[in-house]
Amino acid sequence: MTEPSFVTAEGVHRVLPGPVPVTLVREIALSIGAGEFVVVTGPSGSGKSSLLYLLGLLDRPTQGEILIEGRPTRALSRDAAAALRLASIGFVFQFHFLLPEFSALENVMLPMRRLGTLEGAAMETRGRDLLATLEMADYADRRPDQLSGGQRQRVAIARALANAPKLVLADEPTGNLDSRNAEQVFAILAGLAKAGRAVVAVTHNLDLAAMASRQITLLDGRIVEDVRTH
Amino acid sequence: MPLTLEIALTHIRERLRQTVLSVLGVMTGVGFAVAMAALMQGSQEDFIRRIIDATPHITVRDDFRAVPWQPADAVYGTSAVGLSSVKPKEELRGIRNPQPKLALLAALPGVAVAPTLRGPVVLRFGGRDVAVSLLGIEPKAEVRVSKLAHDIREGSLNDLYTTANGIIIGSGLARKLGAGLGDSVSLSSSAGTIRLAKVVAIVHSGVVAIDDATAYARLKVVQVLLDRPNVINEIRLRLDDVNGARALAQRIERRLGYRTESWEEINENVLEVFQIRNIIIYTVVGGILVVAAFGIFNIVSTIVFEKTRDIAILKSLGFTEADVRAIFVSEGFLIGSFGTALGWGLGYALCRLLGSIEIKVGTFAEQTGLPVTYDWRHYAIAAACALTAAGLAGYLPARRAGRLDPVAIIRGAA
């Protein structure tokens, strides 16, 4: 049985304006449901990251519509889109982008504190639990400059999961990691999908892509292949 | 603590040296603003207090603001005949038969009245001649309108009643002449009268112009010396409500016709100088605060520049533009607040220091400090200016931070 779709793209185009307009993605139509682990592949400049930013409401389509749980988002204000992102979407980037002045635990707690639905102690407990799940419990009080690349990426994943998002978007999360750490990160993402989240990851690594349940290939901003592997 | 404030604190803590410099800039601006305001208001109030204490609040003079209406005008003023070189009728100056006017003024509520005949005389002692202004006064009335009795350092005001031809001289005048209590001085008036007078008291008002060139004798003695029997040329008034002087002076002038001046009118030039001085000093202090604001602008701009990736990640996490703006505006306010708090301390310390500086005045070796007024409004105004400047200095880069496009930054970093 197909899971109900969490995020849907309908006829999405994104053109960067300028003296010579650049089309980032075109005619994107896809639907991603809970429990799916989707990998987006394609050559550099094919629009993979752009698609991810559109699905995560960081960017807006020039044409077409992104629906989150069936609700159109085009008319949302920036603040409303930010609120939706805070509560329902988690981002992981190639660079960890942790705040250097805060410890691992404090970084993980940032989205929870901004959302404000949990009390202080509950937030700390949840933050420590998330770090423990990613085998980072012993590093909770360390600052990012005291962690390795793989550890920082795990903290970034924990931060993305802080508000229990239904959609996790990972933009080349293994780009700066060695193969062992890269496999571990993908295994974690696969685990998140098994736990019922919709996970979309951009990667160049076809070996890692094989771990996904669905593989979308982009070329010149168009979906040229959309294959369910499991 | 709100999350945005906590992030702001970590940012400025990480750049401690820059932060300290900016805080010191604000502190200096606020500190000197408070000290200057305290000193300016203090000196202004001190001057006004001295003026109010030492001089009458209202003076009715034997003079008119406009040239009196001339008989030629009355006859030909509206006719077709043109008169040129009309010379006003010569009138002997003075308020003659002053008793009814004095009674009228004395009946006003909250008003004390004293008649005076003031005239120039030459005071001679030990071969030295000094031109002075001799005031003929009634001691009993005088104590109600001036601090003459209080300002007497040697002798007594009442000795004017017990000593025939007694005279009180100013402290500066006594110093110039080398005259002391009990000395006989010679008084010569323009009417050609010469009298010997005995110094019965020496007065020190603290106003140099008065102490150096003023002497006091009984009204009748001065009327005889100046050959002006039953004439006075000033009526001096002291009011319970000193702020009502200007309005009351106008009323009296309309009623009596004589030129009537309040203490504010007499000292208008000095008060204008105070205003100009205030503008200059506040401009200088404002300049210090503007320089401090540039320091804040600089540090917040640097942080925004350095933290563009953090701004992008905060936005990708779901922070709004307002959240990002709040972080950087808070940084400006934090620096402004720390600087203001320290500036208050510096300002208070400067006030204490300035107030403790002792200045010797006059021969009576009167010790006086710089006049400093402690007023919470100085602190509030300085803080408001500093925080406004800090807020603006923080807001401009914060607005830029809020508008940053996270996608462009993340793409640039990738």
XYZ file of C-alpha atoms in Angstrom:
644
model
C 0.000 0.000 0.000
C 1.364 3.422 -0.951
C 1.909 5.823 1.987
C 0.070 9.160 1.693
C 2.336 11.739 0.123
C 4.005 14.254 2.459
C 5.502 16.501 -0.171
C 4.353 16.940 -3.764
C 5.804 18.974 -6.616
C 3.418 19.913 -9.422
C 4.869 21.336 -12.625
C 7.686 23.088 -10.771
C 10.028 25.414 -12.658
C 12.720 27.501 -11.059
C 14.414 30.161 -13.113
C 17.086 32.435 -11.678
C 16.399 35.925 -13.040
C 19.213 37.990 -14.518
C 20.561 39.314 -17.803
C 20.769 35.678 -18.889
C 18.062 33.779 -16.945
C 19.214 30.382 -15.691
C 16.734 27.528 -15.425
C 17.569 25.431 -12.368
C 14.750 22.876 -12.558
C 11.891 22.414 -14.993
C 8.660 20.399 -15.218
C 9.249 18.702 -11.904
C 6.362 16.505 -10.869
C 6.887 14.095 -8.025
C 5.334 12.926 -4.813
C 7.156 11.588 -1.783
C 5.405 9.752 0.998
C 6.225 8.896 4.581
C 8.699 6.031 4.939
C 10.288 6.648 1.565
C 14.060 7.033 1.268
C 14.566 8.905 -1.994
C 17.986 9.513 -3.461
C 18.429 12.255 -6.062
C 21.363 11.763 -8.372
C 22.634 13.434 -11.477
C 25.647 15.273 -12.795
C 26.835 18.555 -11.299
C 24.524 21.422 -12.227
C 21.600 19.139 -12.960
C 19.442 20.844 -10.312
C 19.620 18.331 -7.454
C 20.272 20.836 -4.656
C 17.834 23.317 -6.207
C 15.104 20.681 -6.098
C 15.902 20.011 -2.456
C 15.692 23.706 -1.514
C 12.336 23.940 -3.302
C 10.964 20.873 -1.508
C 12.204 22.322 1.820
C 10.567 25.738 1.182
C 13.936 27.481 1.331
C 13.348 28.591 -2.254
C 10.157 29.276 -4.203
C 9.246 27.942 -7.622
C 8.978 30.413 -10.497
C 6.113 28.296 -11.760
C 4.217 25.348 -10.336
C 3.385 24.423 -6.757
C 4.919 22.603 -3.817
C 2.341 20.959 -1.562
C 3.162 19.916 1.980
C 0.667 17.328 3.255
C -1.628 18.412 0.449
C -1.511 22.117 1.311
C -0.185 24.553 -1.316
C 2.755 26.624 -0.121
C 3.153 29.173 -2.898
C 1.053 31.799 -1.149
C 2.709 31.306 2.223
C 4.554 34.287 3.654
C 8.247 33.859 4.415
C 7.489 33.664 8.114
C 4.776 31.055 7.577
C 7.139 29.009 5.404
C 9.814 29.316 8.109
C 7.330 28.142 10.736
C 6.354 25.145 8.590
C 10.023 24.322 8.014
C 10.746 24.591 11.725
C 8.003 22.185 12.698
C 7.987 19.694 9.814
C 11.209 19.729 7.805
C 14.794 18.955 8.776
C 17.821 19.924 6.693
C 21.256 18.328 6.585
C 23.925 19.951 4.421
C 27.241 18.900 2.938
C 28.916 21.247 5.393
C 27.676 20.598 8.889
C 26.850 24.288 9.508
C 26.853 23.873 13.264
C 27.046 27.093 15.254
C 30.667 27.121 16.454
C 29.986 28.924 19.756
C 27.530 26.256 20.940
C 28.135 22.706 22.124
C 26.785 19.689 20.217
C 23.850 19.436 22.595
C 23.110 23.184 22.363
C 23.180 22.950 18.571
C 20.698 20.087 18.661
C 18.453 22.021 21.033
C 18.358 25.162 18.838
C 15.298 24.160 16.736
C 13.495 22.905 19.841
C 14.116 26.167 21.680
C 12.890 28.165 18.686
C 9.754 26.020 18.397
C 9.188 26.277 22.132
C 6.843 23.349 22.607
C 9.038 21.552 25.142
C 10.215 22.670 28.574
C 13.939 23.153 29.194
C 14.577 19.808 30.876
C 12.513 17.914 28.316
C 14.434 19.603 25.506
C 17.745 18.589 27.026
C 16.566 15.017 27.503
C 15.391 14.823 23.915
C 18.633 16.364 22.652
C 20.738 13.871 24.596
C 18.521 10.973 23.402
C 18.964 12.048 19.783
C 22.733 12.263 20.201
C 22.742 8.863 21.906
C 20.770 7.369 19.012
C 23.517 8.604 16.695
C 26.220 7.296 19.069
C 27.236 10.821 20.060
C 26.169 10.756 23.710
C 29.744 11.133 24.944
C 30.317 14.220 22.821
C 27.255 16.216 23.825
C 29.188 18.942 25.580
C 31.905 19.350 22.979
C 31.999 22.227 20.594
C 32.068 21.553 16.829
C 35.795 22.316 16.568
C 36.422 19.451 19.003
C 34.617 16.907 16.791
C 35.650 15.002 13.676
C 33.895 15.521 10.328
C 31.734 12.411 10.742
C 30.809 13.374 14.307
C 29.828 16.885 13.225
C 27.586 15.449 10.514
C 25.895 13.189 13.055
C 25.264 16.223 15.259
C 23.844 18.012 12.204
C 21.528 15.043 11.598
C 20.472 15.080 15.249
C 19.711 18.797 14.928
C 17.655 18.136 11.774
C 15.613 15.606 13.766
C 15.177 17.828 16.814
C 11.552 18.766 16.160
C 10.646 15.277 14.865
C 10.171 16.440 11.260
C 8.139 14.368 8.830
C 10.507 15.239 5.998
C 14.314 15.103 6.186
C 16.258 16.681 3.326
C 19.974 15.944 3.027
C 22.079 17.832 0.499
C 25.142 15.703 -0.220
C 25.507 14.863 3.472
C 28.459 12.573 2.792
C 30.319 14.928 0.464
C 33.025 15.643 3.019
C 33.175 12.245 4.692
C 35.306 9.164 4.179
C 33.580 6.038 2.870
C 33.086 4.477 6.318
C 31.473 7.596 7.781
C 29.491 8.116 4.560
C 28.015 4.623 4.823
C 27.138 5.193 8.452
C 25.366 8.462 7.636
C 23.370 6.810 4.847
C 22.501 3.958 7.147
C 21.179 6.496 9.625
C 19.080 8.152 6.900
C 17.754 4.772 5.817
C 16.857 4.080 9.429
C 14.941 7.343 9.625
C 12.898 6.326 6.598
C 12.160 2.965 8.160
C 10.967 4.836 11.225
C 8.314 6.495 9.041
C 9.905 9.717 7.872
C 10.155 10.836 4.290
C 13.872 11.206 3.529
C 15.318 12.827 0.422
C 19.087 12.814 -0.048
C 21.184 14.232 -2.825
C 24.343 12.260 -3.642
C 26.842 11.541 -6.364
C 27.722 8.219 -4.823
C 25.844 5.476 -6.661
C 26.890 2.795 -4.157
C 25.226 4.753 -1.387
C 22.267 5.488 -3.641
C 21.611 1.772 -3.777
C 20.620 1.900 -0.102
C 17.596 4.058 -0.973
C 14.101 2.824 -1.758
C 13.724 5.172 -4.698
C 16.189 6.826 -7.034
C 15.458 9.964 -9.014
C 17.904 11.079 -11.686
C 18.029 14.656 -12.900
C 19.553 15.984 -16.079
C 19.476 19.670 -17.023
C 16.865 20.309 -14.348
C 14.481 17.578 -15.593
C 13.646 14.250 -14.010
C 14.888 11.702 -16.478
C 14.474 8.644 -14.300
C 12.400 7.839 -11.231
C 12.916 4.252 -10.082
C 11.684 2.438 -6.993
C 14.419 0.007 -6.009
C 12.864 -1.720 -2.996
C 17.035 33.876 28.445
C 15.517 34.328 24.977
C 17.367 32.312 22.341
C 18.091 35.331 20.122
C 19.629 37.174 23.079
C 21.723 34.135 23.980
C 23.055 33.884 20.419
C 23.768 37.634 20.451
C 25.682 37.271 23.716
C 27.807 34.438 22.357
C 28.630 36.523 19.278
C 29.870 39.546 21.184
C 31.621 37.361 23.796
C 33.575 35.692 21.015
C 34.863 39.116 19.910
C 35.796 40.334 23.333
C 38.406 42.903 22.364
C 36.201 44.619 19.759
C 33.276 44.468 22.165
C 35.271 46.021 24.999
C 36.416 48.865 22.735
C 32.852 49.563 21.623
C 31.598 49.416 25.209
C 34.339 51.842 26.260
C 33.274 54.210 23.466
C 29.678 54.251 24.673
C 30.836 54.511 28.290
C 32.933 57.577 27.504
C 30.083 59.235 25.627
C 27.524 58.575 28.354
C 29.937 59.415 31.175
C 30.913 62.769 29.761
C 27.349 63.542 28.715
C 26.204 63.030 32.314
C 29.133 64.991 33.786
C 28.783 67.880 31.348
C 25.028 68.077 31.849
C 25.506 68.049 35.633
C 28.157 70.742 35.442
C 26.221 72.922 33.022
C 22.973 72.715 34.919
C 24.872 73.158 38.165
C 26.637 76.310 37.014
C 23.462 77.678 35.478
C 21.439 77.048 38.620
C 24.235 78.419 40.768
C 24.412 81.571 38.687
C 20.658 82.047 38.767
C 20.576 81.345 42.499
C 23.259 83.942 43.091
C 21.476 86.429 40.871
C 18.156 85.760 42.542
C 19.706 85.980 45.994
C 21.848 89.020 45.360
C 19.583 91.146 43.210
C 15.939 92.138 43.393
C 13.466 89.999 41.490
C 11.816 93.074 40.022
C 13.217 96.580 39.715
C 11.033 99.613 38.981
C 13.249 102.349 37.538
C 12.712 106.070 37.058
C 12.739 105.567 33.341
C 10.327 104.899 30.473
C 10.662 102.425 27.613
C 9.332 104.906 25.047
C 9.985 108.608 24.795
C 7.092 110.328 26.600
C 4.343 111.833 24.463
C 5.408 115.420 23.640
C 3.092 118.473 23.651
C 3.994 119.214 20.005
C 2.726 115.745 19.066
C -0.488 116.394 20.948
C -1.136 119.575 18.979
C 0.168 118.697 15.534
C 0.417 114.912 15.564
C -2.561 114.266 13.273
C -2.401 117.427 11.170
C -0.827 117.986 7.780
C 1.928 120.047 9.380
C 5.270 118.248 9.625
C 7.489 119.079 12.566
C 11.111 118.183 12.558
C 13.721 118.113 15.328
C 11.183 118.072 18.137
C 13.220 117.992 21.306
C 11.625 116.139 24.205
C 10.930 118.249 27.212
C 13.698 117.880 29.773
C 12.455 116.230 32.912
C 14.325 115.679 36.121
C 14.727 111.926 36.588
C 13.392 110.235 39.669
C 10.289 108.830 41.249
C 8.914 111.697 43.235
C 6.665 111.334 46.229
C 7.081 107.545 46.146
C 5.029 106.631 49.215
C 1.693 105.923 47.423
C 3.459 103.793 44.808
C 5.368 101.879 47.479
C 2.135 101.257 49.363
C 0.437 100.047 46.193
C 3.212 97.565 45.476
C 3.490 96.437 49.091
C -0.188 95.516 48.993
C 0.446 92.927 46.289
C 0.391 89.353 47.667
C 3.774 87.627 48.117
C 5.720 90.822 47.440
C 8.223 92.712 49.633
C 9.143 96.231 48.590
C 12.110 98.493 49.287
C 12.828 101.997 47.953
C 16.290 102.910 46.744
C 18.013 106.019 45.573
C 21.026 105.020 43.565
C 23.609 107.499 42.430
C 27.229 107.771 41.480
C 29.615 109.087 44.100
C 33.341 109.153 44.518
C 34.562 107.473 47.637
C 37.883 108.676 48.942
C 40.032 107.049 51.584
C 43.737 107.358 52.202
C 44.244 109.384 49.064
C 42.533 106.873 46.837
C 39.422 107.770 44.885
C 37.040 105.083 43.714
C 33.847 105.740 41.785
C 31.055 103.706 43.302
C 27.350 103.274 43.060
C 25.855 104.454 46.327
C 22.527 102.952 47.298
C 20.287 104.743 49.702
C 18.255 102.087 51.503
C 15.861 101.647 54.388
C 17.471 98.823 56.404
C 14.155 97.466 57.715
C 12.709 97.270 54.218
C 16.019 96.108 52.755
C 16.199 92.906 54.785
C 12.941 91.831 53.130
C 14.142 92.290 49.550
C 17.823 91.379 49.601
C 20.369 89.246 51.415
C 22.345 92.314 52.387
C 22.068 91.554 56.099
C 23.043 87.946 55.506
C 26.004 88.890 53.332
C 27.517 91.240 55.867
C 30.811 89.780 57.010
C 31.819 92.468 59.463
C 29.606 94.912 61.336
C 25.831 95.084 61.219
C 23.124 96.462 58.974
C 21.346 98.033 61.949
C 24.408 100.155 62.676
C 23.144 102.397 59.866
C 20.411 103.495 62.327
C 22.759 104.078 65.245
C 25.598 105.746 63.394
C 25.076 109.126 61.781
C 26.345 108.967 58.194
C 27.095 105.265 58.466
C 28.080 103.459 55.307
C 28.370 99.817 54.264
C 30.947 99.011 51.613
C 31.503 95.969 49.428
C 34.356 93.601 50.248
C 36.152 94.292 46.959
C 35.800 98.008 47.495
C 37.202 97.724 51.014
C 40.147 95.823 49.591
C 40.741 98.446 46.888
C 40.623 101.312 49.376
C 42.292 99.491 52.202
C 39.432 100.643 54.402
C 38.079 98.661 57.323
C 35.359 98.770 59.927
C 35.222 102.101 61.758
C 37.226 104.015 59.140
C 35.905 107.347 57.944
C 35.658 107.741 54.210
C 34.806 110.817 52.205
C 31.828 110.802 49.818
C 31.572 113.322 46.948
C 28.517 113.530 44.749
C 27.953 115.166 41.381
C 25.715 117.680 43.204
C 28.860 119.006 44.817
C 28.084 117.738 48.306
C 30.867 116.171 50.314
C 30.218 114.166 53.440
C 32.297 112.077 55.744
C 30.875 108.642 56.456
C 31.906 105.927 58.864
C 32.228 102.344 57.650
C 29.805 100.354 59.817
C 29.828 97.073 57.869
C 31.530 95.207 55.040
C 29.392 93.133 52.747
C 30.323 90.227 50.470
C 27.634 89.065 48.040
C 29.881 86.846 45.904
C 29.074 88.885 42.795
C 32.270 90.735 41.943
C 30.561 93.592 40.122
C 28.567 94.373 43.268
C 31.294 93.821 45.840
C 33.822 95.979 43.984
C 31.739 99.037 43.283
C 28.774 99.339 45.609
C 28.201 101.084 48.902
C 25.075 101.425 51.019
C 23.821 104.227 53.248
C 20.448 105.249 54.680
C 18.048 106.629 52.092
C 17.764 110.049 53.705
C 21.556 110.409 53.842
C 21.849 109.629 50.146
C 18.948 111.946 49.254
C 20.794 114.776 50.967
C 24.137 113.814 49.408
C 22.674 113.701 45.900
C 20.415 116.691 46.524
C 17.273 114.663 45.682
C 14.917 115.201 48.642
C 11.850 112.948 48.680
C 13.014 111.255 45.496
C 13.965 107.683 44.811
C 15.021 106.151 41.506
C 14.400 102.483 42.095
C 11.813 100.379 43.771
C 13.091 96.886 44.359
C 10.745 93.970 44.847
C 11.313 90.463 46.134
C 8.746 87.801 45.341
C 7.733 84.586 47.008
C 7.301 83.086 43.529
C 10.438 84.004 41.620
C 9.098 82.424 38.407
C 6.256 84.917 38.276
C 8.614 87.887 38.060
C 8.332 88.538 34.323
C 4.527 88.623 34.277
C 4.281 90.736 37.407
C 6.878 93.202 36.085
C 4.765 93.709 32.963
C 1.670 94.317 35.087
C 3.484 96.862 37.272
C 4.879 98.686 34.237
C 1.404 98.971 32.734
C 0.090 100.328 36.043
C 2.875 102.769 37.022
C 4.300 103.582 33.603
C 7.906 103.293 34.807
C 10.278 100.859 33.186
C 9.949 97.690 35.253
C 12.360 94.809 34.714
C 12.310 91.294 36.045
C 15.552 89.527 36.967
C 15.150 87.421 33.796
C 14.980 90.516 31.591
C 17.973 92.131 33.261
C 20.060 88.967 32.809
C 18.632 87.964 29.455
C 22.000 88.183 27.700
C 23.620 85.893 30.231
C 20.790 83.372 29.979
C 21.147 83.414 26.187
C 24.854 82.709 26.591
C 23.924 79.730 28.742
C 21.689 78.416 25.975
C 24.419 78.800 23.368
C 26.900 77.118 25.703
C 24.474 74.231 26.251
C 24.066 73.750 22.498
C 27.835 73.690 21.979
C 28.496 71.238 24.800
C 25.631 68.906 23.840
C 26.852 68.946 20.244
C 30.316 67.855 21.388
C 28.910 65.138 23.628
C 26.543 64.059 20.835
C 29.607 63.769 18.605
C 31.209 61.399 21.106
C 28.063 59.248 21.089
C 27.969 59.222 17.282
C 31.586 58.025 17.199
C 30.640 55.332 19.709
C 27.700 54.372 17.479
C 30.084 53.947 14.557
C 32.069 51.544 16.730
C 28.933 49.503 17.373
C 27.979 49.610 13.691
C 31.444 48.364 12.848
C 31.391 45.408 15.223
C 27.833 44.330 14.334
C 28.592 44.648 10.608
C 31.706 42.528 11.064
C 29.742 39.881 12.929
C 27.041 39.848 10.238
C 29.731 39.440 7.587
C 31.444 36.642 9.502
C 28.194 34.916 10.380
C 26.505 34.749 6.992
C 26.648 30.934 7.039
C 25.164 30.841 10.527
C 22.403 33.171 9.354
C 21.679 30.818 6.453
C 21.580 27.769 8.698
C 19.330 29.498 11.223
C 16.938 30.374 8.415
C 17.065 26.816 7.061
C 16.162 25.615 10.564
C 13.075 27.824 10.556
C 14.243 31.092 12.097
C 12.384 34.058 10.614
C 13.851 37.325 9.299
C 12.658 38.998 12.489
C 14.553 36.410 14.581
C 17.762 37.093 12.683
C 17.247 40.842 12.933
C 16.571 40.518 16.651
C 19.900 38.743 17.154
C 21.939 41.543 15.634
C 19.864 44.413 17.001
C 20.301 42.770 20.433
C 24.051 42.853 19.908
C 23.888 46.618 19.359
C 21.670 47.049 22.408
C 23.833 44.793 24.567
C 26.935 46.821 23.763
C 24.929 50.019 24.228
C 23.516 48.790 27.560
C 26.872 47.684 28.971
C 28.403 50.985 27.841
C 25.517 52.967 29.316
C 25.717 51.196 32.689
C 29.460 51.800 32.895
C 28.955 55.341 31.553
C 26.538 56.078 34.404
C 29.218 55.029 36.860
C 31.828 57.110 35.055
C 29.474 60.095 34.884
C 28.716 59.873 38.609
C 32.413 59.539 39.434
C 33.225 62.563 37.258
C 30.477 64.554 38.976
C 31.898 63.679 42.390
C 35.390 64.563 41.220
C 34.323 67.882 39.687
C 32.208 68.690 42.738
C 35.172 68.103 45.017
C 37.428 70.593 43.237
C 37.729 73.596 45.559
C 38.051 77.113 44.279
C 39.068 80.051 46.482
C 36.896 83.089 45.900
C 37.596 86.617 47.115
C 39.504 87.926 50.104
C 37.252 86.234 52.568
C 38.794 82.973 51.329
C 35.381 81.496 50.703
C 35.832 77.854 49.727
C 33.474 76.730 47.016
C 33.289 73.683 44.795
C 32.342 73.516 41.136
C 28.553 73.604 41.116
C 27.253 70.181 40.092
C 23.603 69.200 39.905
C 22.708 65.536 40.406
C 19.580 64.878 38.367
C 18.293 61.452 37.284
C 17.132 63.030 34.023
C 20.747 63.544 32.921
C 21.294 59.806 33.241
C 18.008 58.985 31.502
C 18.658 61.347 28.575
C 22.241 60.117 28.120
C 21.016 56.500 28.226
C 18.205 57.213 25.759
C 20.641 58.856 23.324
C 23.221 56.077 23.701
C 20.675 53.270 23.330
C 19.025 54.953 20.344
C 22.430 55.313 18.685
C 23.311 51.712 19.591
C 19.954 50.433 18.359
C 20.328 52.244 15.031
C 23.932 51.113 14.691
C 22.791 47.532 15.278
C 19.636 47.769 13.184
C 21.282 48.718 9.889
C 23.480 45.606 9.633
C 20.707 43.529 11.255
C 18.307 44.498 8.489
C 20.859 43.335 5.943
C 21.287 40.092 7.865
C 17.540 39.507 7.934
C 17.322 39.906 4.165
C 20.144 37.488 3.364
C 19.034 34.704 1.036
C 19.960 31.393 2.700
C 19.961 29.503 -0.605
C 22.532 31.863 -2.129
C 24.748 31.501 0.953
C 24.461 27.709 1.102
C 25.143 27.457 -2.649
C 28.172 29.721 -2.181
C 29.449 27.556 0.653
C 28.904 24.265 -1.188
